[in-house]
Short mmCIF file of C-alpha atoms and ligand atoms in Angstrom, two decimals:
data_model
loop_
_atom_site.label_atom_id
_atom_site.label_comp_id
_atom_site.label_asym_id
_atom_site.label_seq_id
_atom_site.Cartn_x
_atom_site.Cartn_y
_atom_site.Cartn_z
CA UNK A 146 82.54 132.59 103.14
CA UNK A 147 83.34 131.26 106.60
CA UNK A 148 86.86 131.38 108.01
CA UNK A 149 88.88 128.27 108.76
CA UNK A 150 88.58 128.56 112.54
CA UNK A 151 84.80 128.87 112.36
CA UNK A 152 84.53 125.38 110.88
CA UNK A 153 84.66 122.78 113.60
CA UNK A 154 83.45 119.82 111.60
CA UNK A 155 82.39 119.52 107.97
CA UNK A 156 78.89 118.01 108.07
CA UNK A 157 77.18 115.85 105.47
CA UNK A 158 74.28 117.81 104.01
CA UNK A 159 73.51 115.88 100.84
CA UNK A 160 73.57 116.72 97.13
CA UNK A 161 71.15 119.65 97.35
CA UNK A 162 73.18 121.61 99.86
CA UNK A 163 74.76 124.85 98.70
CA UNK A 164 76.95 125.14 101.80
CA UNK A 165 80.61 125.22 100.65
CA UNK A 166 81.87 123.60 103.86
CA UNK A 167 79.54 120.61 103.76
CA UNK A 168 79.81 117.20 102.12
CA UNK A 169 77.33 116.51 99.36
CA UNK A 170 78.14 112.80 98.91
CA UNK A 171 80.52 111.75 101.68
CA UNK A 172 78.56 110.63 104.69
CA UNK A 173 81.28 108.93 106.73
CA UNK A 174 79.12 106.68 108.89
CA UNK A 175 76.50 105.80 106.29
CA UNK A 176 76.57 102.07 105.61
CA UNK A 177 76.74 101.09 101.96
CA UNK A 178 76.98 97.44 101.03
CA UNK A 179 77.76 96.33 104.54
CA UNK A 180 80.47 98.86 105.35
CA UNK A 181 80.64 102.48 106.43
CA UNK A 182 81.70 104.88 103.72
CA UNK A 183 84.77 105.82 105.75
CA UNK A 184 85.80 102.13 105.76
CA UNK A 185 85.24 101.68 102.04
CA UNK A 186 87.19 104.79 101.17
CA UNK A 187 89.86 104.93 103.87
CA UNK A 188 90.74 108.53 103.07
CA UNK A 189 94.16 109.77 104.07
CA UNK A 190 95.69 113.21 104.39
CA UNK A 191 99.08 113.78 102.75
CA UNK A 192 101.37 115.60 105.13
CA UNK A 193 103.73 116.99 102.48
CA UNK A 194 101.15 118.77 100.36
CA UNK A 195 98.79 119.74 103.12
CA UNK A 196 100.98 120.65 106.04
CA UNK A 197 104.20 121.82 104.41
CA UNK A 198 103.64 122.91 100.82
CA UNK A 199 103.26 126.67 100.54
CA UNK A 200 102.29 127.21 96.92
CA UNK A 201 105.78 127.61 95.50
CA UNK A 202 106.51 126.77 91.85
CA UNK A 203 109.54 126.92 89.51
CA UNK A 204 108.93 130.62 88.93
CA UNK A 205 107.97 131.96 92.29
CA UNK A 206 108.10 131.55 96.05
CA UNK A 207 105.48 130.89 98.68
CA UNK A 208 101.92 132.09 98.41
CA UNK A 209 100.85 130.40 101.64
CA UNK A 210 101.95 130.61 105.22
CA UNK A 211 102.35 127.41 107.26
CA UNK A 212 104.69 128.28 110.10
CA UNK A 213 101.71 128.58 112.45
CA UNK A 214 103.34 131.54 114.12
CA UNK A 215 106.38 129.57 115.34
CA UNK A 216 110.08 130.14 114.72
CA UNK A 217 111.50 127.41 116.95
CA UNK A 218 111.74 124.38 114.62
CA UNK A 219 110.52 121.68 116.97
CA UNK A 220 107.66 123.81 118.26
CA UNK A 221 106.71 124.60 114.68
CA UNK A 222 106.52 120.93 113.72
CA UNK A 223 104.39 120.22 116.75
CA UNK A 224 102.02 122.98 115.66
CA UNK A 225 102.01 121.47 112.18
CA UNK A 226 101.04 118.11 113.68
CA UNK A 227 98.29 119.79 115.69
CA UNK A 228 97.05 121.36 112.48
CA UNK A 229 97.13 118.02 110.65
CA UNK A 230 95.08 116.28 113.33
CA UNK A 231 92.68 119.19 113.59
CA UNK A 232 92.16 119.06 109.84
CA UNK A 233 91.54 115.31 109.88
CA UNK A 234 89.00 115.84 112.62
CA UNK A 235 87.21 118.60 110.74
CA UNK A 236 87.10 116.48 107.59
CA UNK A 237 86.35 113.06 109.15
CA UNK A 238 89.56 111.66 107.66
CA UNK A 239 90.86 108.67 109.61
CA UNK A 240 94.37 108.22 108.15
CA UNK A 241 97.47 110.18 107.22
CA UNK A 242 100.72 109.63 105.30
CA UNK A 243 104.13 111.25 105.57
CA UNK A 244 107.76 111.34 104.43
CA UNK A 245 110.38 111.42 107.17
CA UNK A 246 111.26 115.02 106.28
CA UNK A 247 107.63 116.14 106.48
CA UNK A 248 107.07 115.62 110.17
CA UNK A 249 110.24 116.93 111.82
CA UNK A 250 112.88 119.61 111.34
CA UNK A 251 116.27 118.81 109.86
CA UNK A 252 119.17 118.78 112.32
CA UNK A 253 122.73 119.85 111.69
CA UNK A 254 123.84 116.22 111.61
CA UNK A 255 122.03 113.04 110.59
CA UNK A 256 122.04 111.99 114.23
CA UNK A 257 120.32 115.20 115.24
CA UNK A 258 117.80 114.81 112.40
CA UNK A 259 116.97 111.30 113.59
CA UNK A 260 116.60 112.60 117.10
CA UNK A 261 114.08 115.24 116.00
CA UNK A 262 112.31 112.64 113.88
CA UNK A 263 111.93 110.22 116.79
CA UNK A 264 110.69 112.96 119.09
CA UNK A 265 108.05 113.85 116.53
CA UNK A 266 107.09 110.19 116.06
CA UNK A 267 106.41 110.07 119.80
CA UNK A 268 104.37 113.24 119.50
CA UNK A 269 102.33 111.76 116.63
CA UNK A 270 101.85 108.59 118.62
CA UNK A 271 100.31 110.62 121.44
CA UNK A 272 98.07 112.45 119.00
CA UNK A 273 96.96 109.14 117.48
CA UNK A 274 96.05 107.81 120.90
CA UNK A 275 94.09 110.94 121.73
CA UNK A 276 92.13 111.01 118.47
CA UNK A 277 91.98 107.47 117.06
CA UNK A 278 93.57 108.62 113.80
CA UNK A 279 95.92 106.14 112.11
CA UNK A 280 98.99 106.05 109.94
CA UNK A 281 98.21 104.66 106.49
CA UNK A 282 101.83 104.68 105.31
CA UNK A 283 105.09 106.47 105.63
CA UNK A 284 108.12 106.77 103.38
CA UNK A 285 111.65 108.11 103.35
CA UNK A 286 112.29 111.16 101.23
CA UNK A 287 115.30 109.75 99.38
CA UNK A 288 115.18 112.21 96.53
CA UNK A 289 115.20 115.79 97.82
CA UNK A 290 118.66 116.23 99.26
CA UNK A 291 121.66 116.91 97.02
CA UNK A 292 123.29 113.58 97.93
CA UNK A 293 120.41 111.81 96.13
CA UNK A 294 121.03 113.64 92.87
CA UNK A 295 122.11 110.40 91.15
CA UNK A 296 119.63 108.20 92.96
CA UNK A 297 119.28 106.57 96.37
CA UNK A 298 119.50 102.77 96.09
CA UNK A 299 120.54 103.28 92.47
CA UNK A 300 123.23 105.85 93.16
CA UNK A 301 126.71 105.04 91.81
CA UNK A 302 127.96 105.98 95.29
CA UNK A 303 127.66 103.13 97.80
CA UNK A 304 127.62 105.55 100.76
CA UNK A 305 124.39 106.97 99.39
CA UNK A 306 122.96 103.44 99.30
CA UNK A 307 123.86 103.02 102.98
CA UNK A 308 122.45 106.42 103.88
CA UNK A 309 119.21 105.64 102.05
CA UNK A 310 118.88 102.39 103.96
CA UNK A 311 119.36 104.22 107.25
CA UNK A 312 116.49 106.56 106.39
CA UNK A 313 114.24 103.68 105.35
CA UNK A 314 115.07 101.94 108.64
CA UNK A 315 114.01 104.98 110.66
CA UNK A 316 110.71 105.08 108.77
CA UNK A 317 110.00 101.38 109.20
CA UNK A 318 110.75 101.76 112.91
CA UNK A 319 108.30 104.68 113.01
CA UNK A 320 105.75 102.63 111.09
CA UNK A 321 105.90 99.88 113.70
CA UNK A 322 105.72 102.36 116.56
CA UNK A 323 102.72 104.14 115.03
CA UNK A 324 100.96 100.95 113.96
CA UNK A 325 101.09 101.94 110.29
CA UNK A 326 99.97 99.47 107.64
CA UNK A 327 102.11 100.58 104.71
CA UNK A 328 105.59 101.61 103.67
CA UNK A 329 105.97 103.23 100.23
CA UNK A 330 108.95 103.19 97.93
CA UNK A 331 108.58 105.94 95.41
CA UNK A 332 111.77 106.12 93.37
CA UNK A 333 111.91 109.76 92.40
CA UNK A 334 115.58 109.59 91.47
CA UNK A 335 115.76 105.83 90.93
CA UNK A 336 116.21 106.08 87.20
CA UNK A 337 118.48 107.87 84.79
CA UNK A 338 118.86 110.99 82.73
CA UNK A 339 121.18 109.45 80.13
CA UNK A 340 122.31 105.88 79.52
CA UNK A 341 125.75 107.15 78.52
CA UNK A 342 126.68 107.43 82.20
CA UNK A 343 124.50 104.65 83.60
CA UNK A 344 124.96 100.98 84.56
CA UNK A 345 121.30 100.04 84.37
CA UNK A 346 121.81 96.37 85.32
CA UNK A 347 123.66 97.17 88.54
CA UNK A 348 121.24 99.96 89.44
CA UNK A 349 118.23 97.66 89.13
CA UNK A 350 119.94 94.92 91.13
CA UNK A 351 120.78 97.44 93.84
CA UNK A 352 117.24 98.78 93.92
CA UNK A 353 116.02 95.24 94.52
CA UNK A 354 118.72 94.80 97.19
CA UNK A 355 117.44 97.78 99.18
CA UNK A 356 113.89 96.47 98.90
CA UNK A 357 114.95 93.03 100.15
CA UNK A 358 116.97 94.42 103.04
CA UNK A 359 114.02 96.62 104.00
CA UNK A 360 111.54 93.77 103.83
CA UNK A 361 113.76 91.45 105.86
CA UNK A 362 114.35 94.13 108.47
CA UNK A 363 110.67 95.02 108.65
CA UNK A 364 109.55 91.43 109.08
CA UNK A 365 112.28 90.85 111.66
CA UNK A 366 111.05 93.67 113.89
CA UNK A 367 107.41 92.66 113.52
CA UNK A 368 106.16 95.00 110.81
CA UNK A 369 103.02 93.36 109.44
CA UNK A 370 101.91 95.92 106.89
CA UNK A 371 102.46 96.03 103.16
CA UNK A 372 105.41 97.37 101.26
CA UNK A 373 104.46 99.31 98.16
CA UNK A 374 106.19 100.51 95.06
CA UNK A 375 104.60 103.62 93.63
CA UNK A 376 105.02 103.57 89.85
CA UNK A 377 105.85 106.75 87.96
CA UNK A 378 107.41 106.97 84.50
CA UNK A 379 109.46 110.15 84.80
CA UNK A 380 109.97 113.36 86.77
CA UNK A 381 112.34 114.13 88.29
CA UNK A 382 114.43 111.65 86.26
CA UNK A 383 113.90 111.40 82.55
CA UNK A 384 113.21 107.69 82.97
CA UNK A 385 112.18 106.17 86.28
CA UNK A 386 112.74 102.42 86.78
CA UNK A 387 109.31 101.97 88.35
CA UNK A 388 107.75 103.25 85.11
CA UNK A 389 104.25 101.80 85.44
CA UNK A 390 102.35 98.95 87.08
CA UNK A 391 103.37 96.37 84.49
CA UNK A 392 107.05 97.33 84.73
CA UNK A 393 106.87 97.08 88.52
CA UNK A 394 105.17 93.68 88.35
CA UNK A 395 107.97 92.38 86.18
CA UNK A 396 110.59 93.84 88.52
CA UNK A 397 108.96 92.32 91.60
CA UNK A 398 108.74 88.90 89.95
CA UNK A 399 112.30 88.99 88.67
CA UNK A 400 113.65 89.72 92.14
CA UNK A 401 111.22 87.46 93.97
CA UNK A 402 109.66 90.31 95.93
CA UNK A 403 106.09 89.87 94.75
CA UNK A 404 104.83 88.28 97.97
CA UNK A 405 105.67 91.26 100.16
CA UNK A 406 105.26 94.13 97.74
CA UNK A 407 102.14 95.66 96.28
CA UNK A 408 101.58 98.83 94.32
CA UNK A 409 100.50 102.29 95.37
CA UNK A 410 98.84 103.59 92.21
CA UNK A 411 98.73 107.33 91.61
CA UNK A 412 96.29 108.74 89.07
CA UNK A 413 98.58 111.47 87.76
CA UNK A 414 101.46 108.99 87.37
CA UNK A 415 99.22 106.73 85.33
CA UNK A 416 98.45 109.46 82.85
CA UNK A 417 102.11 110.51 82.67
CA UNK A 418 102.87 106.92 81.63
CA UNK A 419 100.29 107.19 78.86
CA UNK A 420 97.74 105.06 80.68
CA UNK A 421 94.43 105.71 82.34
CA UNK A 422 94.15 105.52 86.12
CA UNK A 423 91.79 102.60 85.65
CA UNK A 424 94.32 100.80 83.46
CA UNK A 425 96.98 100.93 86.16
CA UNK A 426 94.54 99.73 88.81
CA UNK A 427 93.45 96.88 86.56
CA UNK A 428 97.04 95.83 85.86
CA UNK A 429 97.73 95.82 89.58
CA UNK A 430 94.55 93.84 90.25
CA UNK A 431 95.11 91.13 87.66
CA UNK A 432 98.66 90.70 88.89
CA UNK A 433 97.54 90.39 92.51
CA UNK A 434 99.49 93.45 93.62
CA UNK A 435 96.78 96.05 94.10
CA UNK A 436 97.57 97.84 97.35
CA UNK A 437 96.80 101.49 97.81
CA UNK A 438 95.90 104.65 95.90
CA UNK A 439 97.37 108.12 95.65
CA UNK A 440 94.30 110.02 94.56
CA UNK A 441 94.83 113.13 92.50
CA UNK A 442 94.56 114.17 88.88
CA UNK A 443 96.82 115.72 86.28
CA UNK A 444 96.10 118.24 83.59
CA UNK A 445 96.07 116.52 80.22
CA UNK A 446 97.50 119.63 78.58
CA UNK A 447 100.50 119.71 80.90
CA UNK A 448 103.25 117.10 80.89
CA UNK A 449 104.01 116.97 84.58
CA UNK A 450 102.70 115.78 87.92
CA UNK A 451 100.40 118.66 88.82
CA UNK A 452 98.91 116.75 91.78
CA UNK A 453 95.51 118.39 91.57
CA UNK A 454 92.71 117.36 93.86
CA UNK A 455 90.61 114.80 91.98
CA UNK A 456 87.30 116.10 90.68
CA UNK A 457 86.90 114.04 87.52
CA UNK A 458 83.95 111.89 88.47
CA UNK A 459 84.22 109.65 85.40
CA UNK A 460 87.79 108.57 86.21
CA UNK A 461 87.07 108.29 89.92
CA UNK A 462 84.07 106.03 89.26
CA UNK A 463 86.12 103.73 87.05
CA UNK A 464 88.76 103.68 89.78
CA UNK A 465 86.27 102.79 92.51
CA UNK A 466 84.87 100.10 90.24
CA UNK A 467 88.33 98.50 90.29
CA UNK A 468 88.62 98.89 94.06
CA UNK A 469 85.25 97.20 94.61
CA UNK A 470 86.08 94.40 92.17
CA UNK A 471 89.30 93.91 94.06
CA UNK A 472 87.29 93.35 97.24
CA UNK A 473 88.09 96.77 98.68
CA UNK A 474 91.15 98.04 100.48
CA UNK A 475 92.91 95.89 103.06
CA UNK A 476 96.05 97.61 104.32
CA UNK A 477 95.80 100.36 101.72
CA UNK A 478 93.55 103.35 101.37
CA UNK A 479 92.96 106.48 99.40
CA UNK A 480 95.63 109.07 100.07
CA UNK A 481 95.13 112.54 98.63
CA UNK A 482 98.56 113.07 97.09
CA UNK A 483 97.19 116.42 95.98
CA UNK A 484 97.79 120.06 96.67
CA UNK A 485 95.74 123.20 96.35
CA UNK A 486 96.65 125.42 93.41
CA UNK A 487 99.13 128.25 93.91
CA UNK A 488 96.24 130.70 93.63
CA UNK A 489 94.10 128.80 96.14
CA UNK A 490 96.23 130.02 98.96
CA UNK A 491 94.10 130.17 102.08
CA UNK A 492 93.46 127.60 104.79
CA UNK A 493 89.81 127.58 103.71
CA UNK A 494 90.96 126.40 100.29
CA UNK A 495 92.55 123.34 101.88
CA UNK A 496 89.17 122.40 103.33
CA UNK A 497 87.38 123.11 100.08
CA UNK A 498 89.90 121.06 98.12
CA UNK A 499 89.56 118.04 100.40
CA UNK A 500 85.79 118.35 100.36
CA UNK A 501 85.86 118.37 96.54
CA UNK A 502 88.18 115.36 96.36
CA UNK A 503 86.37 113.37 99.04
CA UNK A 504 82.96 114.08 97.57
CA UNK A 505 84.23 113.02 94.15
CA UNK A 506 85.33 109.63 95.47
CA UNK A 507 82.26 109.26 97.66
CA UNK A 508 80.02 109.82 94.66
CA UNK A 509 82.28 107.52 92.66
CA UNK A 510 81.85 104.79 95.28
CA UNK A 511 78.08 105.15 95.21
CA UNK A 512 77.99 105.15 91.42
CA UNK A 513 80.42 102.24 91.01
CA UNK A 514 78.16 100.14 93.25
CA UNK A 515 75.18 101.19 91.12
CA UNK A 516 76.97 100.12 87.96
CA UNK A 517 77.74 96.75 89.49
CA UNK A 518 74.18 96.34 90.78
CA UNK A 519 72.72 97.38 87.45
CA UNK A 520 74.75 94.56 85.98
CA UNK A 521 74.41 95.44 82.31
CA UNK A 522 78.09 96.22 81.84
CA UNK A 523 79.40 93.24 83.80
CA UNK A 524 76.91 90.91 82.14
CA UNK A 525 77.94 92.14 78.75
CA UNK A 526 81.59 91.44 79.49
CA UNK A 527 80.78 88.01 80.85
CA UNK A 528 78.73 87.05 77.80
CA UNK A 529 81.41 88.45 75.52
CA UNK A 530 83.74 85.67 76.63
CA UNK A 531 81.09 82.95 76.71
CA UNK A 532 82.85 80.92 74.03
CA UNK A 533 85.36 79.95 76.72
CA UNK A 534 82.66 78.26 78.80
CA UNK A 535 82.17 75.30 76.48
CA UNK A 536 83.59 73.45 73.51
CA UNK A 537 87.03 74.34 72.31
CA UNK A 538 87.11 77.48 74.47
CA UNK A 539 86.61 75.45 77.63
CA UNK A 540 89.46 73.19 76.61
CA UNK A 541 91.68 76.22 76.01
CA UNK A 542 91.08 77.74 79.43
CA UNK A 543 91.44 74.34 81.08
CA UNK A 544 94.83 74.03 79.38
CA UNK A 545 93.67 70.78 77.81
CA UNK A 546 94.45 71.44 74.21
CA UNK A 547 97.42 70.92 71.90
CA UNK A 548 98.61 72.87 68.89
CA UNK A 549 97.66 69.98 66.60
CA UNK A 550 94.13 69.84 67.97
CA UNK A 551 93.65 73.59 67.57
CA UNK A 552 94.94 73.38 64.06
CA UNK A 553 92.60 70.59 62.98
CA UNK A 554 89.70 72.33 64.76
CA UNK A 555 90.45 75.55 62.85
CA UNK A 556 90.60 73.69 59.54
CA UNK A 557 87.00 72.60 60.02
CA UNK A 558 85.70 76.10 60.76
CA UNK A 559 83.62 77.89 58.18
CA UNK A 560 82.98 81.60 58.75
CA UNK A 561 84.06 83.12 62.05
CA UNK A 562 81.77 85.88 63.27
CA UNK A 563 83.10 88.05 66.11
CA UNK A 564 80.33 89.86 67.90
CA UNK A 565 80.19 93.64 68.23
CA UNK A 566 82.08 95.13 71.19
CA UNK A 567 79.25 97.68 71.66
CA UNK A 568 81.55 100.31 73.14
CA UNK A 569 79.25 103.27 72.54
CA UNK A 570 76.26 101.41 73.94
CA UNK A 571 78.20 100.56 77.11
CA UNK A 572 79.46 104.12 77.45
CA UNK A 573 75.89 105.36 77.27
CA UNK A 574 74.84 102.95 80.02
CA UNK A 575 77.70 104.29 82.09
CA UNK A 576 76.58 107.88 81.56
CA UNK A 577 72.98 106.98 82.19
CA UNK A 578 73.82 105.49 85.59
CA UNK A 579 76.26 108.29 86.37
CA UNK A 580 73.79 111.09 85.78
CA UNK A 581 70.43 109.53 86.67
CA UNK A 582 68.59 111.35 89.39
C1 XLS B 113 105.68 112.06 93.63
C2 XLS B 113 105.08 111.02 94.43
C3 XLS B 113 105.36 111.14 95.93
C4 XLS B 113 105.07 109.85 96.61
C5 XLS B 113 105.67 109.71 97.96
O1 XLS B 113 105.36 112.23 92.47
O2 XLS B 113 103.72 110.98 94.17
O3 XLS B 113 104.64 112.18 96.48
O4 XLS B 113 103.71 109.60 96.70
O5 XLS B 113 107.04 109.87 97.95
NI1 NI B 114 102.32 109.83 95.20
NI1 NI B 115 103.15 112.07 92.30
#
């Protein structure tokens, strides 16, 4: 197999290619339904998994090397940035995402950390200008450091709240500077381990307070992108407040944040919450808060966020179906919040993993369009609800009916026949389209 440095650009070779470092389905500039594939999919590279993660797990240290031969911290992070942009170029990925701690070294003081961070933001800005790559979203890592052990905005310690806000501010500033279109709140420690020591009401109010302050600050300094909450039910806390899409929708409505906040839906978080990926996307869509995607997949036999590169074509197709029905991405995109396995520990594996994930979603995009064009599934669903197009059903959906009227209507009904849901038939259509040559 070729070595990393030998691969300058991963070409599209089509489904019959046996070349490992070629796309089989992702042809970035191919126009499908009026848009280039790269614009439909808006792939993004995740800095934390790709540039920093070195294969460590709870039972063992690094299996990968990502210092890029540097010991000086700032130089090392510049090399990491060079690597990130080189990788995006090789893979025809147009966007990237990062946490504040991903892009710059930590200083001895917060001031020094911010100084490093801002220097690196300038460096990334130069790289963006030179390459045309863009920032999809950034976020503050308000969960890793010891001070966040009891939460960030939901910490019982008000100083931690203030510190969290300062980190969010730095990231929103960076977002504006880099022309980013998203800011993500993922509340890793915004939850609880036991209610015996927790004031849930205050914690939720405070979480909303940080979101409001962030939104107001962002809008004040001219940030035009979206704010996202990324739902996840648990891990690291036993119970996270942003449990799933429906919980987040309720939270955003309660605190009147729904106009500025959307959701960043992650596949592995969906399954941890006991939902499918498609379910979470649908909930976001019908609530008008679909924003962005963290593409990955979990292992159904493991109860944690394994962040595997997505290769399940069935799930990916159902996901792309939702994205298309939503009208596509606007400010959001498809970020690979995914890491290579501990045993896949070479730089070549990073390329192979992205190729696998990107091809999965590229094929999913193609297939989802085919399913929509074929029309059998959509038509079935439409006809299934036909009783709401006339008669009493029409009155119900027009909100023109009273309880009394429904009651007297029901009294005159004879037998009610509900038509078959035809699940197996529809699943076979799906498979047929998925696997047709
Ligand atoms: C962790 C989350 C995290 C967010 C960004 O489970 O997926 O990586 O996407 O903080
Ligand atoms: Ni994520
Ligand atoms: Ni995750």
